[in-house]
Coordinates of N, CA and C and ligand atoms in Angstrom, one line a residue:
M1 N 113.7 99.2 126.4 CA 114.2 99.0 124.7 C 115.3 100.0 125.4
K2 N 116.5 100.1 124.8 CA 117.2 101.1 124.6 C 117.0 102.1 123.5
T3 N 117.3 103.6 123.8 CA 117.0 104.2 123.0 C 117.4 104.0 121.4
K4 N 118.8 103.8 121.4 CA 119.6 103.0 120.0 C 118.9 102.3 119.4
E5 N 117.9 101.7 120.2 CA 117.5 100.3 119.2 C 115.9 100.7 119.1
E6 N 115.5 102.1 119.5 CA 113.9 102.4 118.8 C 113.5 101.8 117.6
K7 N 112.3 101.9 117.5 CA 111.8 101.4 116.1 C 110.7 102.0 115.6
T8 N 110.4 102.5 114.4 CA 109.5 102.9 113.9 C 109.2 102.5 112.7
L9 N 107.6 102.9 112.3 CA 107.3 102.2 111.2 C 106.7 103.6 110.2
V10 N 107.7 103.2 108.6 CA 107.3 104.1 107.7 C 106.6 103.5 106.5
I11 N 105.5 104.0 106.0 CA 104.8 103.8 104.9 C 104.8 104.4 103.6
V12 N 105.5 104.0 102.6 CA 105.6 105.0 101.4 C 104.0 104.7 100.8
K13 N 103.2 105.8 100.8 CA 101.7 105.7 100.6 C 101.4 105.5 99.1
P14 N 100.5 105.3 98.2 CA 100.3 104.6 97.0 C 101.2 105.8 96.3
D15 N 100.3 107.0 96.7 CA 101.0 108.1 95.7 C 102.7 108.7 95.4
G16 N 103.2 107.9 97.0 CA 104.4 107.9 96.8 C 105.3 106.9 95.6
I17 N 104.8 106.1 96.1 CA 105.1 105.1 94.7 C 105.0 105.4 93.3
Q18 N 103.6 106.1 93.1 CA 103.3 106.5 91.6 C 104.2 107.7 91.4
R19 N 104.8 108.4 92.1 CA 105.6 109.4 91.9 C 107.0 109.3 91.8
S20 N 107.5 107.8 91.7 CA 108.5 107.0 91.9 C 109.6 107.9 92.8
L21 N 109.2 108.1 94.3 CA 110.1 108.4 95.0 C 110.1 107.6 96.0
I22 N 110.2 106.4 95.7 CA 110.7 105.3 96.3 C 112.0 105.5 97.0
G23 N 113.0 105.5 95.9 CA 114.3 105.8 96.1 C 114.8 107.1 97.3
E24 N 114.1 107.9 96.6 CA 114.3 109.6 97.3 C 114.0 109.3 98.9
I25 N 113.0 108.5 99.2 CA 112.6 108.5 100.7 C 113.6 107.3 101.3
I26 N 113.7 106.6 101.0 CA 114.5 105.4 101.5 C 115.7 106.4 102.0
K27 N 116.2 107.1 101.0 CA 117.6 107.7 101.0 C 117.5 108.8 102.3
R28 N 116.4 109.2 102.5 CA 116.4 110.4 103.7 C 117.0 109.6 104.8
Y29 N 115.9 108.8 104.9 CA 116.4 107.8 106.4 C 117.4 107.1 106.8
E30 N 117.9 106.5 105.4 CA 119.3 105.8 105.5 C 120.2 106.8 105.7
R31 N 120.5 108.0 105.2 CA 121.4 108.7 105.6 C 121.8 109.7 106.5
V32 N 120.8 109.9 107.5 CA 120.9 109.9 108.8 C 121.3 109.0 109.7
G33 N 121.6 107.4 109.1 CA 121.9 106.9 110.4 C 121.2 106.0 110.8
L34 N 119.7 106.1 110.4 CA 119.0 105.0 110.5 C 119.1 103.5 110.1
K35 N 119.2 102.5 110.6 CA 118.8 101.1 110.2 C 117.7 100.6 109.7
L36 N 117.6 100.2 108.4 CA 116.3 99.5 107.8 C 116.4 97.9 108.4
A37 N 115.4 97.6 109.4 CA 115.2 96.3 109.9 C 113.9 96.0 108.9
A38 N 113.3 96.0 108.5 CA 112.6 95.5 107.5 C 111.8 95.8 106.5
L39 N 111.3 95.7 105.3 CA 111.0 96.3 104.5 C 110.0 95.3 103.4
K40 N 108.7 95.9 103.0 CA 108.2 94.7 101.9 C 107.0 95.7 101.1
M41 N 106.5 95.2 100.1 CA 105.5 96.0 99.3 C 104.6 95.2 99.6
V42 N 103.6 95.6 99.8 CA 101.9 95.3 99.8 C 100.7 95.9 99.3
V43 N 99.6 95.3 98.7 CA 98.5 96.2 98.8 C 97.4 95.8 99.9
S44 N 97.1 96.9 101.0 CA 96.7 96.8 101.9 C 94.8 96.7 101.6
T45 N 94.7 96.2 103.1 CA 92.9 96.2 102.8 C 92.5 97.4 103.7
E46 N 91.4 97.9 103.5 CA 90.4 98.8 104.0 C 90.4 98.7 105.4
E47 N 90.5 97.0 105.7 CA 90.0 96.7 107.4 C 91.4 97.1 107.9
L48 N 92.6 96.7 107.0 CA 93.8 96.8 107.5 C 94.1 98.2 108.2
I49 N 93.8 99.4 107.0 CA 93.8 100.7 107.2 C 93.0 101.1 108.6
E50 N 91.8 100.7 108.8 CA 91.2 100.7 109.6 C 91.7 100.6 111.0
K51 N 92.1 99.4 111.1 CA 92.6 98.8 112.2 C 94.2 99.7 112.5
H52 N 95.1 100.1 111.5 CA 96.3 101.0 111.9 C 95.8 102.1 112.4
Y53 N 94.7 103.0 111.7 CA 94.5 104.4 112.3 C 93.8 104.3 113.8
S54 N 93.3 102.6 114.3 CA 92.4 103.0 115.6 C 93.1 102.3 116.4
S55 N 94.9 102.0 115.8 CA 95.4 101.4 117.3 C 96.1 102.2 118.1
D56 N 96.1 103.7 117.9 CA 95.8 104.7 119.0 C 94.5 105.1 119.3
S57 N 94.1 105.0 120.4 CA 93.2 105.4 120.5 C 92.3 107.1 121.0
N58 N 93.9 107.4 120.9 CA 93.4 109.1 120.9 C 93.1 109.5 119.4
W59 N 94.1 108.5 118.2 CA 94.1 109.5 117.1 C 92.9 110.3 116.5
R60 N 91.8 109.4 117.0 CA 90.3 110.5 116.3 C 90.5 111.8 116.8
I61 N 90.4 111.7 117.9 CA 90.4 113.2 118.6 C 91.8 114.2 118.2
K62 N 92.8 113.3 118.3 CA 94.2 114.3 117.9 C 93.7 115.2 116.4
N63 N 93.4 113.9 115.5 CA 93.6 114.2 114.1 C 92.4 115.3 113.7
G64 N 91.5 115.0 114.6 CA 90.1 115.9 114.3 C 90.7 117.3 114.7
E65 N 91.3 117.4 116.0 CA 91.5 118.8 116.2 C 92.5 120.0 115.3
K66 N 93.6 118.7 115.2 CA 94.9 119.3 114.4 C 94.0 119.8 112.9
S67 N 93.0 118.9 111.9 CA 92.7 119.6 111.0 C 91.7 121.0 111.5
I68 N 91.2 121.1 112.1 CA 90.3 122.1 112.6 C 91.1 123.2 112.8
K69 N 92.1 123.3 113.6 CA 93.1 124.0 113.8 C 93.8 124.5 112.9
S70 N 94.0 123.9 111.8 CA 95.1 124.3 110.2 C 93.9 125.0 109.8
Y71 N 92.5 124.7 109.7 CA 91.9 125.4 109.1 C 91.6 126.9 109.9
R72 N 91.3 127.3 111.2 CA 91.2 128.3 111.6 C 92.7 128.9 111.5
D73 N 93.8 128.7 111.4 CA 95.2 129.3 111.5 C 95.1 130.4 110.5
K74 N 94.4 129.6 109.2 CA 94.3 130.1 107.8 C 93.3 131.4 107.8
G75 N 92.7 131.2 108.6 CA 91.7 132.3 108.5 C 90.2 131.4 107.7
L76 N 90.2 130.2 107.9 CA 89.2 129.9 106.7 C 88.3 128.8 108.1
K77 N 87.1 128.5 107.4 CA 86.2 127.8 108.4 C 86.5 126.3 108.1
P78 N 86.4 126.0 109.1 CA 86.6 124.2 108.9 C 85.2 123.6 108.7
P79 N 85.3 122.4 107.9 CA 83.8 121.9 107.5 C 83.0 121.5 108.4
T80 N 83.7 121.4 109.7 CA 82.9 120.9 110.9 C 83.5 121.2 112.1
E81 N 82.9 121.6 113.5 CA 83.7 122.3 114.5 C 83.4 120.9 115.4
D82 N 83.3 119.9 115.0 CA 83.4 118.4 115.9 C 84.6 117.7 115.4
P83 N 85.7 117.6 116.0 CA 86.8 116.8 115.9 C 86.7 115.3 115.6
M84 N 85.8 114.8 116.2 CA 85.3 113.1 115.9 C 84.7 113.1 114.7
E85 N 83.8 114.2 114.3 CA 83.0 113.7 112.9 C 84.2 114.1 111.9
M86 N 85.0 115.5 112.4 CA 86.2 115.5 111.6 C 87.1 114.3 110.7
S87 N 87.3 113.6 111.9 CA 88.3 112.6 111.8 C 87.6 111.1 111.8
G88 N 86.4 110.9 111.6 CA 85.3 110.2 110.9 C 85.5 110.3 109.7
I89 N 85.3 111.5 109.2 CA 85.3 111.5 107.6 C 86.7 111.2 107.0
T90 N 87.9 112.1 108.0 CA 89.0 111.5 107.3 C 89.3 109.8 107.1
L91 N 89.0 109.3 108.2 CA 89.0 108.1 108.3 C 88.7 107.0 106.9
E92 N 87.3 107.4 106.6 CA 86.6 107.2 105.6 C 87.7 107.3 104.1
K93 N 88.0 108.5 103.9 CA 88.8 108.9 103.0 C 90.2 108.1 102.7
L94 N 90.9 108.1 104.2 CA 92.2 107.4 104.2 C 92.1 105.7 103.8
K95 N 91.2 105.3 104.4 CA 90.8 103.7 103.7 C 90.8 103.7 102.3
K96 N 90.8 104.3 101.7 CA 90.5 104.2 100.2 C 91.6 104.7 99.7
Y97 N 92.2 106.0 100.0 CA 93.5 106.3 99.9 C 94.9 105.3 100.0
M98 N 94.7 104.4 101.3 CA 95.9 103.9 101.7 C 95.7 102.4 100.7
S99 N 94.5 102.3 100.2 CA 94.3 100.9 99.5 C 94.2 100.8 98.2
S100 N 94.6 101.9 97.7 CA 94.4 102.2 96.1 C 95.5 101.6 95.5
G101 N 96.6 101.5 95.8 CA 97.8 100.6 95.1 C 98.8 100.1 96.5
P102 N 99.7 99.6 95.6 CA 100.8 99.0 96.4 C 101.5 100.1 97.3
V103 N 102.0 99.8 98.7 CA 102.5 100.6 99.5 C 104.1 100.0 99.9
I104 N 104.6 100.7 100.4 CA 106.4 100.2 100.9 C 106.3 100.3 102.5
C105 N 106.3 99.0 102.6 CA 106.2 99.3 104.7 C 107.6 98.9 105.2
M106 N 108.2 99.9 105.9 CA 109.6 99.8 106.3 C 109.5 99.9 107.9
V107 N 110.6 99.1 108.8 CA 110.9 99.5 109.9 C 112.3 100.1 109.8
W108 N 112.3 101.1 110.5 CA 113.5 102.1 110.8 C 114.0 102.2 112.4
Q109 N 115.4 101.6 112.4 CA 115.7 101.6 114.0 C 117.2 102.5 114.2
G110 N 117.1 103.2 115.5 CA 118.4 103.7 115.8 C 117.8 104.8 117.0
A111 N 118.8 105.8 117.2 CA 118.6 106.6 118.3 C 117.2 107.3 118.0
H112 N 116.4 107.4 118.8 CA 115.4 108.6 118.5 C 114.4 108.1 117.2
A113 N 114.7 107.0 116.9 CA 114.2 106.8 115.6 C 112.3 107.5 115.4
V114 N 111.7 107.2 116.3 CA 110.4 108.1 116.0 C 110.7 109.4 115.7
E115 N 111.3 110.3 116.4 CA 111.1 111.6 116.8 C 112.2 112.2 114.9
I116 N 113.1 111.3 114.9 CA 113.9 111.6 113.8 C 113.2 111.6 112.6
V117 N 112.6 110.5 112.5 CA 111.9 109.8 111.2 C 110.8 111.4 110.8
R118 N 109.9 111.6 112.1 CA 108.8 112.4 112.0 C 109.5 113.5 111.4
K119 N 110.9 114.0 112.0 CA 110.7 115.5 111.5 C 111.7 115.5 110.0
I120 N 112.4 114.4 109.6 CA 112.8 114.5 108.4 C 111.2 114.0 107.1
T121 N 110.5 113.5 108.1 CA 108.7 113.3 107.0 C 108.5 114.8 107.1
G122 N 108.2 115.3 108.1 CA 107.5 116.9 108.2 C 106.1 117.0 108.1
G123 N 105.5 118.1 108.5 CA 104.0 118.0 108.9 C 103.1 117.6 108.1
T124 N 101.8 117.1 108.6 CA 101.1 116.8 108.0 C 100.4 116.9 106.3
E125 N 100.6 118.4 106.9 CA 100.0 119.3 105.1 C 100.9 119.7 104.6
P126 N 101.4 119.2 103.4 CA 102.4 119.5 102.5 C 102.3 120.9 102.4
L127 N 101.4 121.3 102.3 CA 101.4 123.1 101.9 C 102.0 123.9 103.0
T128 N 102.1 123.7 104.6 CA 102.5 123.8 105.9 C 103.9 123.3 106.5
S129 N 104.0 122.3 105.7 CA 105.0 121.5 105.8 C 106.3 121.8 105.7
D130 N 107.5 122.1 106.7 CA 108.6 122.8 106.4 C 109.6 122.6 105.0
V131 N 110.1 123.6 104.5 CA 111.3 122.9 103.1 C 112.0 122.2 103.8
G132 N 112.8 121.2 103.2 CA 113.9 120.5 103.6 C 113.4 119.1 104.0
T133 N 111.8 119.1 104.4 CA 111.0 117.5 104.8 C 110.9 116.8 103.5
I134 N 111.0 116.0 103.9 CA 110.0 115.2 102.3 C 109.1 115.7 101.9
R135 N 108.0 115.9 102.7 CA 106.7 116.4 102.6 C 106.7 117.6 102.0
G136 N 107.4 118.3 102.4 CA 107.3 120.0 102.2 C 108.1 120.0 100.8
D137 N 109.2 119.1 100.1 CA 109.8 119.1 99.5 C 109.5 118.3 97.9
F138 N 109.0 117.5 98.3 CA 108.0 116.8 97.0 C 106.9 116.8 96.6
V139 N 105.9 117.3 97.6 CA 104.0 117.2 97.2 C 103.7 118.9 97.6
L140 N 102.6 118.8 97.3 CA 101.9 120.3 97.2 C 100.5 120.4 97.6
D141 N 100.3 119.1 98.5 CA 98.3 118.9 99.0 C 98.2 119.9 100.0
S142 N 97.2 120.2 100.2 CA 96.2 121.3 101.7 C 95.0 120.4 102.0
Y143 N 94.8 120.7 103.2 CA 93.6 120.2 103.8 C 92.4 121.0 102.8
Q144 N 92.5 122.0 102.3 CA 91.7 123.0 101.8 C 91.0 122.2 100.4
I145 N 92.3 121.5 99.5 CA 92.1 121.1 98.1 C 91.5 119.7 98.4
S146 N 92.4 119.0 99.2 CA 91.7 117.5 99.2 C 90.5 117.5 100.0
D147 N 89.8 118.5 100.9 CA 88.6 118.5 101.4 C 87.5 118.9 100.0
T148 N 87.7 120.1 99.5 CA 87.2 120.2 98.0 C 86.7 119.5 97.3
D149 N 87.9 118.3 97.1 CA 88.1 117.4 96.2 C 87.2 116.1 96.9
G150 N 87.0 115.8 98.3 CA 86.8 114.8 99.2 C 87.5 113.6 99.0
R151 N 88.6 113.6 99.3 CA 89.6 113.0 99.4 C 90.8 113.0 100.7
A152 N 91.2 111.9 100.8 CA 92.8 112.1 101.9 C 93.5 113.3 101.4
V153 N 94.5 114.2 102.1 CA 95.2 114.6 102.0 C 96.6 113.8 101.6
R154 N 97.3 113.8 100.2 CA 98.2 113.2 99.8 C 99.8 113.7 100.1
N155 N 100.1 113.1 100.9 CA 101.5 113.2 101.4 C 102.5 112.5 101.7
L156 N 102.9 111.5 100.6 CA 103.3 110.5 100.5 C 103.6 109.0 101.8
I157 N 104.1 109.9 102.6 CA 104.2 109.1 103.8 C 103.3 108.9 105.1
H158 N 103.5 107.8 105.4 CA 103.1 107.8 106.9 C 104.3 107.5 108.0
A159 N 104.5 107.8 108.7 CA 105.5 107.5 110.1 C 104.9 107.8 111.4
S160 N 105.0 106.7 112.2 CA 104.5 106.6 113.5 C 104.6 107.8 114.1
G161 N 103.9 108.0 115.2 CA 103.6 109.4 115.8 C 104.4 109.6 117.3
S162 N 104.5 108.2 117.8 CA 105.0 107.8 118.9 C 105.3 106.8 119.2
I163 N 106.4 106.0 120.0 CA 106.9 104.6 120.3 C 105.9 104.3 120.3
E164 N 105.0 104.4 121.7 CA 103.6 103.2 121.5 C 103.0 103.1 120.5
E165 N 102.7 103.7 119.7 CA 101.9 103.7 118.2 C 103.0 102.9 117.5
A166 N 104.2 103.4 117.4 CA 104.7 102.6 116.5 C 105.0 101.2 117.1
N167 N 105.3 100.8 118.3 CA 105.4 99.1 118.3 C 103.7 98.7 118.2
K168 N 102.5 99.3 118.4 CA 101.6 98.5 117.7 C 101.5 98.4 116.2
E169 N 101.9 99.4 115.6 CA 101.4 99.2 114.1 C 102.9 98.4 113.0
I170 N 103.9 98.5 113.8 CA 105.1 97.0 113.3 C 104.2 95.9 113.8
A171 N 103.9 95.7 114.8 CA 103.3 94.4 114.9 C 102.1 94.1 114.1
L172 N 101.4 94.9 113.8 CA 100.2 94.6 112.7 C 100.7 94.6 111.2
W173 N 101.6 95.0 110.9 CA 102.0 95.2 109.5 C 103.4 94.0 109.5
F174 N 103.9 93.8 110.4 CA 105.4 92.9 110.3 C 104.9 91.6 111.4
S175 N 105.0 90.6 110.9 CA 105.1 89.2 111.6 C 106.8 89.2 112.3
K176 N 106.9 88.7 113.4 CA 108.3 88.7 114.3 C 109.1 88.6 113.5
E177 N 109.2 87.5 112.2 CA 110.3 86.9 112.1 C 110.8 87.9 110.5
E178 N 109.8 88.8 110.3 CA 110.2 89.8 109.2 C 111.0 90.7 109.5
T179 N 110.8 91.1 110.9 CA 112.1 92.2 111.3 C 113.0 91.9 111.8
L180 N 114.4 92.1 111.0 CA 115.4 91.3 111.5 C 116.2 92.3 112.4
C181 N 117.4 91.7 113.1 CA 118.5 92.0 114.0 C 119.5 91.8 113.1
Y182 N 120.5 92.6 113.1 CA 121.7 92.7 112.6 C 122.5 93.9 113.0
S183 N 123.9 93.6 112.6 CA 124.5 95.0 113.1 C 124.7 95.9 112.1
L184 N 125.1 97.2 111.5 CA 125.5 97.7 110.4 C 126.9 98.5 111.3
V185 N 127.7 98.3 110.1 CA 129.3 98.8 110.5 C 129.5 100.2 111.1
Q186 N 128.5 101.1 110.8 CA 128.3 102.4 110.9 C 128.2 102.7 112.2
E187 N 127.1 101.9 112.8 CA 126.9 102.1 114.8 C 128.1 102.3 115.2
K188 N 129.4 101.7 114.8 CA 130.3 101.9 115.8 C 130.7 103.1 115.8
I189 N 130.4 104.1 114.4 CA 130.7 105.6 114.5 C 129.9 106.2 115.4
L190 N 128.6 105.7 115.1 CA 127.4 106.4 115.4 C 127.4 106.6 117.0
Y191 N 127.4 105.3 117.8 CA 127.1 104.9 118.8 C 128.5 104.6 120.0
D192 N 129.9 104.5 119.2 CA 130.9 104.0 120.4 C 131.2 105.5 121.1
I193 N 131.5 105.1 122.4 CA 131.8 106.3 123.2 C 132.9 106.7 122.7
N194 N 134.1 105.6 123.0 CA 135.6 106.6 122.4 C 136.0 106.6 121.0
L195 N 135.3 106.4 119.9 CA 135.8 105.9 118.4 C 137.0 105.4 118.6
D196 N 137.6 104.4 119.4 CA 138.5 103.7 119.3 C 138.6 102.9 118.0
G197 N 139.7 102.4 117.7 CA 139.6 101.3 116.7 C 139.9 102.1 115.4
I198 N 139.8 103.5 115.1 CA 139.8 104.0 113.9 C 141.7 104.2 113.2
L199 N 142.2 104.9 114.7 CA 144.0 105.0 114.3 C 144.5 103.4 114.4
E200 N 145.6 103.0 113.2 CA 146.3 101.6 113.3 C 147.3 101.6 114.2
Ligands
ADP1 P1 100.2 112.5 110.0 O1 100.2 111.3 109.1 O2 101.1 113.4 109.7 O3 100.4 111.4 111.3 P2 97.4 111.9 111.0 O4 97.3 110.7 111.5 O5 96.9 113.3 111.6 O6 99.0 112.7 110.2 O7 96.4 111.8 109.4 C1 96.8 110.4 109.1 C2 96.8 110.7 107.6 O8 95.4 111.1 107.2 C3 97.3 112.3 107.2 O9 98.7 112.0 106.8 C4 97.0 112.3 105.6 O10 96.9 111.7 104.8 C5 95.4 112.1 106.2 N1 95.0 113.5 106.8 C6 94.9 113.6 107.8 N2 94.1 114.9 107.9 C7 93.3 115.1 107.0 C8 92.0 115.6 106.6 N3 91.4 116.7 107.3 N4 91.5 115.9 105.3 C9 92.1 114.7 104.9 N5 93.2 114.0 105.1 C10 93.4 114.2 106.1
MG2 MG1 99.4 109.9 112.7

């Protein structure tokens, strides 16, 4: 697949819907030049959430290590030293969080879609995600508070972490017919080699 046609999955999580941030979130991805290829609102089952986070076989270890590192970086003691135990607990919390209300699932398409969307979305923990990113600007949660309260980190959005992850996740949430193929007029300006056709 050409880089310009790269696709990524974005989910506005239940807290994003409840915070009335749907428009704000869509605007961020739209204004950078990405194309919306699919969109729907659903209430997910816990089974689908489990499948979603199991589609990358390394997710459990990566997620556990990231959470433990975040505690250590702040000079705090993680709840456990075992990454698999850590992410196992997180997965149970995530199943509840992600199926607690409607979510909006979207496929965004364009050059470097996966990386660009992750950049705009920001890091996992809102406390430390950059200012200017969606998670950095619109929410204030942390690993510490969410762990104390025994729930998942509320960070408004899911965004695929790699092209491989994106392809698996898109196939999980959307049927083939639901992802649309069409041109956007702005693609001429974003991708056209010579920018010809502007002057009459
Ligand atoms: P990201 O969503 O940034 O790709 P992960 O894939 O590692 O992050 O984790 C998936 C989601 O699980 C996060 O967005 C967050 O909502 C939640 N989460 C991650 N780590 C923890 C944790 N240690 N405690 C509670 N919730 C977590
Ligand atoms: Mg992830």
